[in-house]
């Protein structure tokens, strides 16, 4: 035990005097245990002494064994060094012979290749002088391979002389080839039957020369082919915007006529592809000059026709040379603008647009990789916009025409608007609003087929102005004036007298403004998908939507004012009742029945025409106006007796009936009824 108390132990063993009789046996037991422990300790000490002696002996033996092992290792290392020296002595002469053999072999090979190089250069010189292009092409490959073996010996005079001679021969071949190709396109190919084959063999020589020679030859050929084009279309007669289509007809006819002749070029040279690139660059430069030098604004029809033909030509080149094709999914996005489909949820429509947007962006990313490599069709060069982009700064006249046309159509639609909706119509929207968006959609399709840059953004700004103008037209159609608390708060002076037809027209205006609010957002979404990425963030219809929201609010408030005006006669009749002289209380009152009739005849019609959310808003405004007005009208009455006060309470109970009817309509339309 860690904390043992002898005294406690003895007291525990012998708690009473009677227990002291066991002291003697306990003492004997303890003494016996002490003797046993002493014997164990003695045995352990003796064993430890013997073990220490043995351990010292084992350690001495191990040390001796290690010393012997070290001696043997040292002896083996010495013998190995002696053996290595013996092997080196034996192999010294063999190494000398091996090096000698290697040097002799290298020398023989070099001399043999030098002989071949000298012979090949001489043969190549003869072939070059005789313009034997087919044989010279194969010989060029051989000489190039032989020269690569002498890169390490280029400082040797003989090798330098051969390399210089070979360089001169290549220069001679280059001049001969360029000279022969200068006759291509002059009509000699029809006179000399073997000229095309001769030039085809010359292409083999060009392939064997440096790549820069091929580039220079192709560029010279393309420039020579387009020389006549520049001369023809830089003249005063054809250097006009309305002659743009003839430019593209010229290059297509040129390519079709010379298709067989141009087969002499290897397909890897991509001569038609490079020719079209140079043609596009020259055409763009000339069209820019024509557009910049116009003294007056260009004719819109001529400008758009030239742009349309340019876009068609770019599409043909992109399809022919694999430079990417424009996405045709855009038209489907535009077609969705303004469509109403009550069975589809907003989430489904959003997913559909997100899917189309991802596909459209993916195709645009493929088109706009950049001009990375012109050596292969479709390797990065994008024909779209290479010419047509020069029209962009001059399309302002087109936008002005579109705005003028849209504004004229808006005026015509408003003038022809009947301000009524056919029976059975599900949306109760004015035809002018739907027709307006159809016209905008057609305008958007026309413009997106021409450009998706600044001009499309300018047209979007036109759409904003047109829609704001339509909102102003709707606002102007509302009845003017108003009375009551709501009218005072909104600053509308005078009374509004609305007929049943006026109320329906106001509901149609609310529905049309709601339709325009929703569809203008869809229009902005579609434009942001179509337009170039640098303009997408600037496409926003929030201001236009705010205009239509203001029209909705003003229309509903006007509807409340009109309904208020219908209560004027009944309220005046209430003040003329002799409340102080009433003798009995009755359950009938003319003005109460009139108020009840007004509410029960107007509210159901408005509930059917308005959407639930705006019907709720209307009821809120009506309750907040009619209740305080009736309260204030009580104070306009003359002295009211106790019987008259009881009659007023009954009147209030009867007035609860039309409001309860409103409550039923609210529940039927699934809207909040806190206004009741």
XYZ file of C-alpha atoms in Angstrom:
676
model
C 0.000 0.000 0.000
C 1.289 3.455 -0.913
C 0.097 5.106 2.304
C 0.186 2.433 4.996
C -0.127 3.226 8.708
C 1.312 0.549 10.982
C -0.767 1.744 13.905
C -3.996 1.577 11.950
C -3.082 -1.868 10.655
C -2.442 -3.231 14.203
C -5.688 -1.681 15.483
C -7.520 -3.255 12.600
C -6.021 -6.699 13.289
C -6.547 -6.532 17.049
C -9.547 -4.317 17.742
C -10.256 -5.824 21.216
C -8.304 -7.268 24.131
C -9.687 -10.683 23.393
C -8.114 -10.638 19.982
C -4.597 -10.242 21.466
C -4.462 -14.003 21.868
C -3.649 -14.191 18.150
C -0.478 -12.094 18.370
C 1.902 -14.990 18.708
C 0.716 -16.914 15.624
C 0.832 -13.697 13.591
C 4.411 -12.992 14.664
C 5.477 -16.468 13.608
C 3.837 -16.028 10.237
C 5.561 -12.680 9.654
C 9.003 -14.040 10.620
C 8.527 -16.936 8.219
C 7.682 -14.502 5.412
C 10.779 -12.407 6.214
C 13.018 -15.460 5.958
C 11.485 -16.365 2.595
C 12.021 -12.863 1.193
C 15.677 -12.806 2.419
C 16.355 -16.110 0.667
C 14.879 -14.760 -2.582
C 16.992 -11.600 -2.422
C 20.147 -13.605 -1.861
C 19.428 -15.859 -4.826
C 18.772 -12.848 -7.077
C 22.054 -11.201 -6.067
C 24.031 -14.333 -6.859
C 22.329 -14.735 -10.240
C 23.017 -11.102 -11.199
C 26.686 -11.496 -10.346
C 26.993 -14.506 -12.626
C 25.122 -12.753 -15.477
C 27.436 -9.684 -15.410
C 30.517 -11.799 -15.838
C 28.998 -13.641 -18.783
C 27.955 -10.404 -20.475
C 31.509 -9.056 -20.327
C 32.786 -12.232 -21.931
C 30.196 -12.011 -24.747
C 31.053 -8.349 -25.429
C 34.747 -9.122 -25.668
C 34.041 -11.946 -28.132
C 31.863 -9.703 -30.334
C 34.510 -6.963 -30.391
C 37.132 -9.439 -31.495
C 34.866 -10.741 -34.274
C 34.293 -7.202 -35.571
C 38.019 -6.539 -35.705
C 38.573 -9.706 -37.715
C 35.778 -8.748 -40.141
C 37.245 -5.273 -40.663
C 40.650 -6.759 -41.444
C 39.155 -9.140 -44.012
C 37.214 -6.310 -45.723
C 40.327 -4.178 -45.967
C 42.203 -7.123 -47.454
C 39.468 -7.738 -50.044
C 39.449 -4.036 -51.052
C 43.200 -4.097 -51.584
C 42.964 -7.184 -53.766
C 40.129 -5.550 -55.797
C 42.253 -2.466 -56.494
C 45.105 -4.662 -57.592
C 42.767 -6.574 -59.910
C 41.462 -3.329 -61.447
C 44.942 -2.142 -62.171
C 45.724 -5.441 -63.839
C 42.586 -5.179 -66.036
C 43.460 -1.626 -67.075
C 46.936 -2.698 -68.058
C 45.497 -5.507 -70.125
C 42.804 -3.328 -71.840
C 44.918 -0.227 -72.478
C 46.014 -1.376 -75.893
C 42.523 -2.636 -76.753
C 41.012 0.852 -76.052
C 43.505 2.499 -78.337
C 42.545 0.130 -81.118
C 38.825 0.679 -80.467
C 39.126 4.481 -80.650
C 41.163 4.179 -83.806
C 38.494 2.001 -85.390
C 35.721 4.422 -84.394
C 37.545 7.445 -85.816
C 38.352 5.667 -89.037
C 34.727 4.589 -89.458
C 33.480 8.122 -88.838
C 35.991 9.522 -91.299
C 35.053 7.030 -93.994
C 31.330 7.757 -93.488
C 31.917 11.512 -93.593
C 34.013 11.257 -96.741
C 31.397 9.058 -98.353
C 28.630 11.542 -97.473
C 30.799 14.415 -98.644
C 31.246 12.693 -101.972
C 27.499 12.175 -102.191
C 26.898 15.815 -101.243
C 29.280 17.144 -103.881
C 27.710 14.912 -106.510
C 24.147 15.815 -105.426
C 24.864 19.553 -105.475
C 26.329 19.291 -108.966
C 23.338 17.299 -110.189
C 20.950 19.761 -108.548
C 22.710 22.623 -110.295
C 22.199 20.936 -113.666
C 18.529 20.225 -112.864
C 17.975 23.824 -111.787
C 19.472 25.171 -114.992
C 17.219 22.854 -117.040
C 14.182 23.546 -114.846
C 13.643 19.855 -114.165
C 11.447 20.569 -111.179
C 10.205 17.067 -110.420
C 13.745 15.623 -110.252
C 15.051 18.712 -108.509
C 12.426 18.364 -105.743
C 13.621 14.854 -104.877
C 17.261 15.982 -105.134
C 16.565 18.910 -102.810
C 15.287 16.532 -100.154
C 18.434 14.419 -100.451
C 20.788 17.421 -100.292
C 18.921 18.782 -97.262
C 19.379 15.475 -95.451
C 23.083 15.312 -96.379
C 23.650 18.889 -95.231
C 22.135 18.073 -91.845
C 25.026 15.584 -91.267
C 27.616 18.337 -91.718
C 26.221 20.833 -89.202
C 29.175 20.114 -86.909
C 31.648 20.804 -89.752
C 30.168 24.064 -91.037
C 33.402 25.967 -90.216
C 35.454 23.764 -92.579
C 36.144 25.742 -95.813
C 35.034 22.945 -98.147
C 31.731 22.495 -96.294
C 31.159 26.263 -96.223
C 31.773 26.408 -99.963
C 29.262 23.616 -100.625
C 26.636 25.182 -98.397
C 27.019 28.534 -100.154
C 26.746 26.819 -103.530
C 23.612 24.990 -102.388
C 22.115 28.272 -101.171
C 22.711 29.884 -104.564
C 21.099 26.921 -106.317
C 17.991 27.246 -104.141
C 17.847 30.929 -104.972
C 18.044 30.092 -108.668
C 15.252 27.527 -108.290
C 13.135 30.069 -106.443
C 13.584 32.706 -109.169
C 12.775 30.139 -111.885
C 9.637 28.989 -110.079
C 8.402 32.543 -109.472
C 9.107 33.407 -113.089
C 7.152 30.391 -114.348
C 4.203 31.090 -112.033
C 3.982 34.645 -113.344
C 2.584 33.182 -116.567
C -0.308 31.524 -114.700
C -3.574 33.277 -115.458
C -2.277 34.990 -118.607
C -3.803 32.423 -120.976
C -0.587 30.507 -121.640
C -1.974 27.480 -119.827
C -4.366 26.949 -122.732
C -1.631 27.382 -125.331
C 0.987 25.215 -123.650
C -0.557 21.900 -122.705
C 2.274 20.866 -120.403
C 2.455 24.184 -118.524
C 0.111 23.097 -115.735
C 2.048 19.875 -115.166
C 5.276 21.864 -115.213
C 3.908 24.243 -112.558
C 2.600 21.312 -110.514
C 6.176 19.926 -110.448
C 7.385 23.386 -109.451
C 5.119 23.189 -106.393
C 7.100 20.121 -105.308
C 10.269 22.220 -105.424
C 8.615 24.950 -103.360
C 7.609 22.371 -100.749
C 11.238 21.224 -100.557
C 12.447 24.818 -100.043
C 11.909 26.882 -96.905
C 8.304 27.495 -95.743
C 8.816 31.221 -96.296
C 9.166 30.575 -100.036
C 5.763 28.913 -100.125
C 4.216 31.796 -98.178
C 5.736 34.337 -100.527
C 4.613 32.446 -103.621
C 1.027 32.081 -102.410
C 0.835 35.736 -101.363
C 2.210 36.869 -104.717
C -0.265 34.669 -106.548
C -3.226 35.973 -104.514
C -2.128 39.580 -104.984
C -1.766 39.064 -108.717
C -5.206 37.436 -108.915
C -6.804 40.360 -107.083
C -5.051 43.051 -109.077
C -7.760 43.016 -111.719
C -10.411 43.080 -108.964
C -8.918 46.243 -107.493
C -8.700 47.867 -110.905
C -12.300 46.993 -111.787
C -14.017 47.986 -108.548
C -11.952 51.053 -107.785
C -13.319 52.713 -110.894
C -16.016 55.347 -110.655
C -18.648 53.096 -112.246
C -18.431 50.106 -109.859
C -17.078 51.831 -106.741
C -20.625 52.245 -105.438
C -22.584 50.718 -102.609
C -25.282 49.303 -104.876
C -22.612 47.357 -106.803
C -21.534 45.383 -103.720
C -23.207 42.194 -104.869
C -21.163 42.238 -108.080
C -17.980 42.066 -106.014
C -18.994 38.754 -104.519
C -20.212 37.492 -107.876
C -16.759 38.320 -109.322
C -14.799 36.258 -106.760
C -17.238 33.337 -106.929
C -17.049 33.326 -110.708
C -13.250 33.563 -110.528
C -13.028 30.603 -108.176
C -15.450 28.551 -110.244
C -13.638 29.311 -113.524
C -10.136 28.603 -112.218
C -11.027 25.625 -110.045
C -9.408 23.129 -112.392
C -6.332 25.309 -112.966
C -5.765 25.832 -109.241
C -5.594 22.090 -108.681
C -1.879 22.372 -109.533
C -1.414 23.700 -105.995
C -1.155 21.108 -103.215
C -4.289 21.049 -101.065
C -2.184 21.794 -97.985
C -1.364 25.229 -99.440
C -5.047 26.284 -99.121
C -4.772 28.715 -102.011
C -8.557 29.395 -102.408
C -8.836 29.892 -98.649
C -6.019 32.424 -98.549
C -7.297 34.122 -101.684
C -10.702 34.620 -100.043
C -9.099 36.084 -96.930
C -7.175 38.634 -98.974
C -10.292 39.353 -101.053
C -12.319 40.020 -97.888
C -9.675 42.374 -96.485
C -9.415 44.341 -99.735
C -13.199 44.479 -100.092
C -13.608 45.750 -96.549
C -11.047 48.483 -97.183
C -12.792 49.591 -100.388
C -16.281 49.538 -98.812
C -15.026 51.576 -95.864
C -13.743 54.166 -98.314
C -17.062 54.237 -100.189
C -19.091 54.645 -96.993
C -16.788 57.290 -95.535
C -16.791 59.324 -98.750
C -20.581 59.501 -99.068
C -21.644 63.146 -99.114
C -25.187 62.354 -98.011
C -26.728 59.726 -95.828
C -26.872 56.416 -97.670
C -30.160 55.078 -98.912
C -31.394 52.638 -96.288
C -32.629 50.065 -98.798
C -29.313 50.118 -100.663
C -27.332 49.945 -97.436
C -29.322 47.017 -96.058
C -29.198 45.152 -99.363
C -25.417 45.514 -99.483
C -25.151 44.363 -95.876
C -27.461 41.410 -96.493
C -25.457 40.257 -99.513
C -22.258 40.665 -97.505
C -23.607 38.515 -94.673
C -24.731 35.855 -97.139
C -21.271 35.836 -98.704
C -19.615 35.519 -95.282
C -21.912 32.601 -94.467
C -20.953 30.902 -97.717
C -17.241 31.308 -96.959
C -17.694 30.065 -93.390
C -19.563 27.015 -94.627
C -17.096 26.340 -97.433
C -13.928 26.668 -95.347
C -15.248 25.491 -91.996
C -14.941 28.810 -90.194
C -18.106 28.276 -88.159
C -21.737 29.058 -88.882
C -23.995 31.499 -87.145
C -26.453 30.097 -84.649
C -30.012 29.839 -85.984
C -31.509 29.304 -82.562
C -31.907 33.071 -82.135
C -35.120 33.189 -84.123
C -36.704 30.642 -81.805
C -35.905 32.842 -78.803
C -37.486 35.843 -80.498
C -40.613 33.832 -81.371
C -41.200 33.201 -77.663
C -41.600 36.943 -76.930
C -45.170 37.749 -75.962
C -46.517 34.208 -76.143
C -48.950 33.382 -73.357
C -49.173 29.806 -72.158
C -50.934 29.495 -68.851
C -50.151 25.787 -68.531
C -46.393 26.364 -68.352
C -44.873 27.587 -65.145
C -42.309 30.378 -64.919
C -39.729 27.816 -63.837
C -40.179 25.785 -67.031
C -39.776 28.900 -69.163
C -36.646 29.933 -67.249
C -35.079 26.464 -67.703
C -35.852 26.551 -71.407
C -34.200 29.951 -71.870
C -31.167 28.972 -69.778
C -30.667 25.860 -71.912
C -30.879 27.837 -75.143
C -28.576 30.519 -73.772
C -25.910 27.919 -72.909
C -26.116 26.429 -76.407
C -25.959 29.865 -78.036
C -22.981 30.959 -75.929
C -21.171 27.715 -76.740
C -21.567 28.311 -80.488
C -20.404 31.932 -80.087
C -17.321 30.811 -78.175
C -16.448 28.491 -81.048
C -16.870 31.327 -83.558
C -14.768 33.858 -81.614
C -11.631 31.844 -80.950
C -9.650 34.457 -82.871
C -7.346 34.590 -85.820
C -4.780 32.171 -84.393
C -3.678 30.194 -87.428
C -4.452 30.922 -91.066
C -2.710 27.827 -92.360
C -5.807 25.638 -92.204
C -9.513 26.316 -92.778
C -11.499 26.383 -89.580
C -8.337 26.597 -87.460
C -9.366 29.873 -85.925
C -10.146 32.397 -88.702
C -13.705 33.670 -88.492
C -15.219 34.940 -91.737
C -18.268 36.330 -89.936
C -17.884 40.074 -89.660
C -14.662 40.296 -91.685
C -16.475 42.551 -94.202
C -19.877 43.262 -92.678
C -18.461 44.961 -89.584
C -17.506 47.987 -91.699
C -21.240 48.746 -92.129
C -21.802 49.064 -88.366
C -20.959 52.794 -87.951
C -23.259 53.721 -90.854
C -26.414 51.837 -89.782
C -27.731 54.807 -87.814
C -29.978 55.664 -90.785
C -31.491 52.187 -90.519
C -32.206 52.708 -86.821
C -33.808 56.093 -87.567
C -36.035 54.456 -90.172
C -36.996 51.651 -87.777
C -37.889 54.162 -85.063
C -39.976 56.223 -87.476
C -41.780 53.101 -88.684
C -42.424 51.836 -85.157
C -43.783 55.187 -84.026
C -46.076 55.395 -87.069
C -47.336 51.872 -86.410
C -47.924 52.788 -82.765
C -50.011 55.810 -83.752
C -51.986 53.693 -86.202
C -52.605 50.950 -83.624
C -53.827 53.458 -81.037
C -56.094 55.190 -83.562
C -57.616 51.878 -84.695
C -57.943 50.541 -81.133
C -61.567 49.830 -80.217
C -60.725 49.741 -76.480
C -62.743 46.594 -76.203
C -62.011 42.875 -76.095
C -63.810 40.144 -77.964
C -66.062 37.940 -75.914
C -64.468 34.666 -74.874
C -60.987 36.133 -74.731
C -58.924 34.568 -71.945
C -56.458 37.365 -71.276
C -58.658 40.507 -71.655
C -55.728 42.372 -73.252
C -56.095 45.147 -75.826
C -55.197 44.082 -79.341
C -52.903 47.106 -79.795
C -50.503 45.860 -77.103
C -50.191 42.410 -78.677
C -49.875 43.856 -82.170
C -47.190 46.264 -80.956
C -45.027 43.446 -79.649
C -45.527 41.488 -82.865
C -44.185 44.495 -84.774
C -41.266 44.831 -82.337
C -40.518 41.125 -82.699
C -40.362 41.406 -86.497
C -38.086 44.438 -86.195
C -35.804 42.529 -83.814
C -35.599 39.570 -86.186
C -34.676 41.849 -89.082
C -31.929 43.584 -87.149
C -30.506 40.431 -85.518
C -30.150 38.906 -88.978
C -27.935 41.863 -89.942
C -25.900 42.686 -86.837
C -25.599 41.864 -83.161
C -23.409 44.751 -82.101
C -23.947 48.489 -81.499
C -26.789 48.741 -84.005
C -28.826 46.074 -82.223
C -28.294 47.896 -78.936
C -29.432 51.165 -80.562
C -32.561 49.382 -81.798
C -33.192 48.128 -78.264
C -33.101 51.747 -77.077
C -35.697 52.497 -79.758
C -37.874 49.702 -78.355
C -37.635 51.363 -74.952
C -38.797 54.708 -76.343
C -41.663 53.101 -78.296
C -42.919 51.174 -75.258
C -42.718 54.297 -73.093
C -44.750 56.138 -75.726
C -47.338 53.333 -75.642
C -47.503 53.603 -71.854
C -48.179 57.329 -72.298
C -50.989 56.518 -74.761
C -52.586 54.146 -72.258
C -52.255 56.755 -69.540
C -53.884 59.395 -71.717
C -56.899 57.131 -72.364
C -57.820 57.041 -68.657
C -60.711 59.276 -67.506
C -59.506 62.463 -65.850
C -60.402 63.969 -62.492
C -61.513 62.370 -59.213
C -62.831 63.008 -55.728
C -62.497 61.612 -52.255
C -59.636 61.004 -49.872
C -57.617 58.991 -52.392
C -58.077 61.720 -54.997
C -56.901 64.383 -52.568
C -53.843 62.334 -51.680
C -52.939 61.805 -55.325
C -53.679 65.372 -56.456
C -56.512 64.423 -58.877
C -58.965 67.343 -58.999
C -62.523 67.194 -60.181
C -64.923 64.303 -60.342
C -64.664 61.157 -62.435
C -67.878 59.922 -63.911
C -67.358 56.469 -65.326
C -69.866 54.352 -67.143
C -69.833 50.573 -67.164
C -67.918 50.661 -70.437
C -65.365 53.059 -68.931
C -64.814 50.622 -66.102
C -64.234 47.785 -68.579
C -61.808 49.938 -70.570
C -59.845 50.729 -67.410
C -59.637 46.998 -66.638
C -58.421 46.321 -70.175
C -55.760 49.023 -69.734
C -54.639 47.392 -66.479
C -54.399 43.981 -68.144
C -52.610 45.419 -71.175
C -50.098 47.258 -68.984
C -49.516 44.041 -67.043
C -48.982 42.175 -70.330
C -46.541 44.844 -71.545
C -44.685 44.774 -68.211
C -44.156 41.024 -68.476
C -43.427 40.910 -72.211
C -40.928 43.791 -72.095
C -38.910 41.741 -69.589
C -38.963 38.767 -71.971
C -37.889 41.100 -74.781
C -34.871 42.282 -72.769
C -33.957 38.681 -71.945
C -34.074 37.652 -75.594
C -32.016 40.655 -76.711
C -29.370 39.952 -74.049
C -28.979 36.420 -75.451
C -28.635 37.634 -79.025
C -26.468 40.723 -78.628
C -22.668 40.710 -78.332
C -21.352 40.116 -74.846
C -20.016 43.677 -74.383
C -23.578 45.052 -74.657
C -25.453 42.306 -72.791
C -25.071 43.943 -69.366
C -26.551 47.208 -70.666
C -29.784 45.600 -71.869
C -32.379 46.548 -69.251
C -36.126 47.197 -69.376
C -36.606 48.256 -65.758
C -37.497 51.866 -66.679
C -40.109 50.698 -69.176
C -41.544 48.249 -66.651
C -41.749 51.079 -64.113
C -43.767 53.103 -66.644
C -46.301 50.299 -67.073
C -46.441 49.735 -63.314
C -47.320 53.428 -62.936
C -50.073 53.013 -65.552
C -51.493 50.055 -63.608
C -51.474 51.964 -60.321
C -53.049 55.075 -61.838
C -55.698 52.989 -63.602
C -56.770 51.195 -60.433
C -56.889 54.443 -58.481
C -58.972 55.969 -61.284
C -61.321 52.981 -61.066
C -61.773 53.642 -57.347
C -62.453 57.323 -58.045
C -65.064 56.458 -60.643
C -66.836 54.125 -58.241
C -66.662 56.817 -55.529
C -68.420 59.285 -57.808
C -71.371 56.903 -58.167
C -71.888 57.171 -54.392
C -72.331 60.996 -54.432
C -76.117 60.981 -54.878
C -76.620 58.342 -52.193
C -74.370 60.178 -49.744
C -76.269 63.432 -50.361
C -79.567 61.610 -49.815
C -78.278 60.353 -46.477
C -77.597 63.898 -45.237
C -81.180 64.999 -46.157
C -82.836 62.413 -43.900
C -84.457 64.077 -40.793
C -82.533 62.049 -38.264
C -83.726 64.165 -35.342
C -87.489 63.621 -35.950
C -87.494 59.912 -36.803
C -90.307 58.222 -34.876
C -89.554 54.582 -35.691
C -86.754 52.387 -36.915
C -87.141 50.710 -40.318
C -85.239 48.047 -42.240
C -85.438 49.787 -45.615
C -83.557 52.862 -46.864
C -83.347 54.193 -50.412
C -79.740 55.404 -50.337
C -78.560 52.188 -48.655
C -80.236 50.136 -51.348
C -78.564 52.404 -53.941
C -75.084 51.857 -52.476
C -75.761 48.134 -52.295
C -76.876 48.058 -55.934
C -73.774 49.978 -57.091
C -71.412 47.593 -55.321
C -73.148 44.360 -56.316
C -73.390 45.435 -59.969
C -69.791 46.659 -60.392
C -67.661 44.415 -58.179
C -68.428 41.047 -59.888
C -67.680 42.493 -63.331
C -64.385 43.970 -62.164
C -63.485 40.710 -60.414
C -63.891 38.797 -63.684
C -61.865 41.272 -65.723
C -58.959 41.946 -63.366
C -56.284 39.507 -62.296
C -56.502 38.412 -58.615
C -53.563 40.535 -57.451
C -54.882 43.742 -59.009
C -58.449 43.008 -57.945
C -57.159 42.782 -54.385
C -55.341 46.098 -54.822
C -58.576 47.677 -56.101
C -60.556 46.404 -53.104
C -57.872 47.738 -50.745
C -58.158 51.196 -52.246
C -61.961 51.071 -52.326
C -62.206 50.069 -48.667
C -59.679 52.691 -47.579
C -61.720 55.366 -49.420
C -65.363 54.360 -48.889
C -65.170 53.652 -45.143
C -63.725 57.032 -44.102
C -66.051 58.819 -46.504
C -69.156 57.218 -44.970
C -67.797 58.059 -41.519
C -67.316 61.720 -42.455
C -70.770 61.788 -44.070
C -72.358 60.918 -40.728
C -70.999 64.177 -39.286
C -72.655 66.086 -42.143
C -76.081 64.922 -40.976
C -78.151 67.253 -38.777
C -79.043 66.498 -35.153
C -79.549 62.770 -34.657
C -82.031 61.523 -32.068
C -81.825 58.224 -30.217
C -84.150 56.648 -32.769
C -82.010 58.089 -35.567
C -78.894 56.584 -33.972
C -80.561 53.178 -33.913
C -81.448 53.648 -37.584
C -77.778 54.464 -38.367
C -76.720 51.196 -36.691
C -79.163 49.272 -38.864
C -77.802 51.103 -41.907
C -74.296 49.988 -41.009
C -75.521 46.383 -40.727
C -77.126 46.622 -44.170
C -73.946 48.120 -45.621
C -72.057 45.059 -44.372
C -73.960 42.933 -46.908
C -72.210 44.283 -50.075
C -68.871 44.096 -48.312
C -69.598 40.478 -47.408
C -70.353 39.941 -51.104
C -66.932 41.428 -51.914
C -65.448 38.965 -49.423
C -67.013 36.060 -51.315
C -65.524 37.374 -54.579
C -62.092 37.695 -52.995
C -62.208 34.113 -51.722
C -63.378 32.964 -55.135
C -60.367 34.657 -56.744
C -57.943 33.195 -54.148
C -56.596 36.527 -52.900
C -56.072 38.098 -49.481
C -59.190 39.611 -47.982
C -57.695 41.864 -45.301
C -59.288 44.826 -47.066
C -62.727 43.520 -46.081
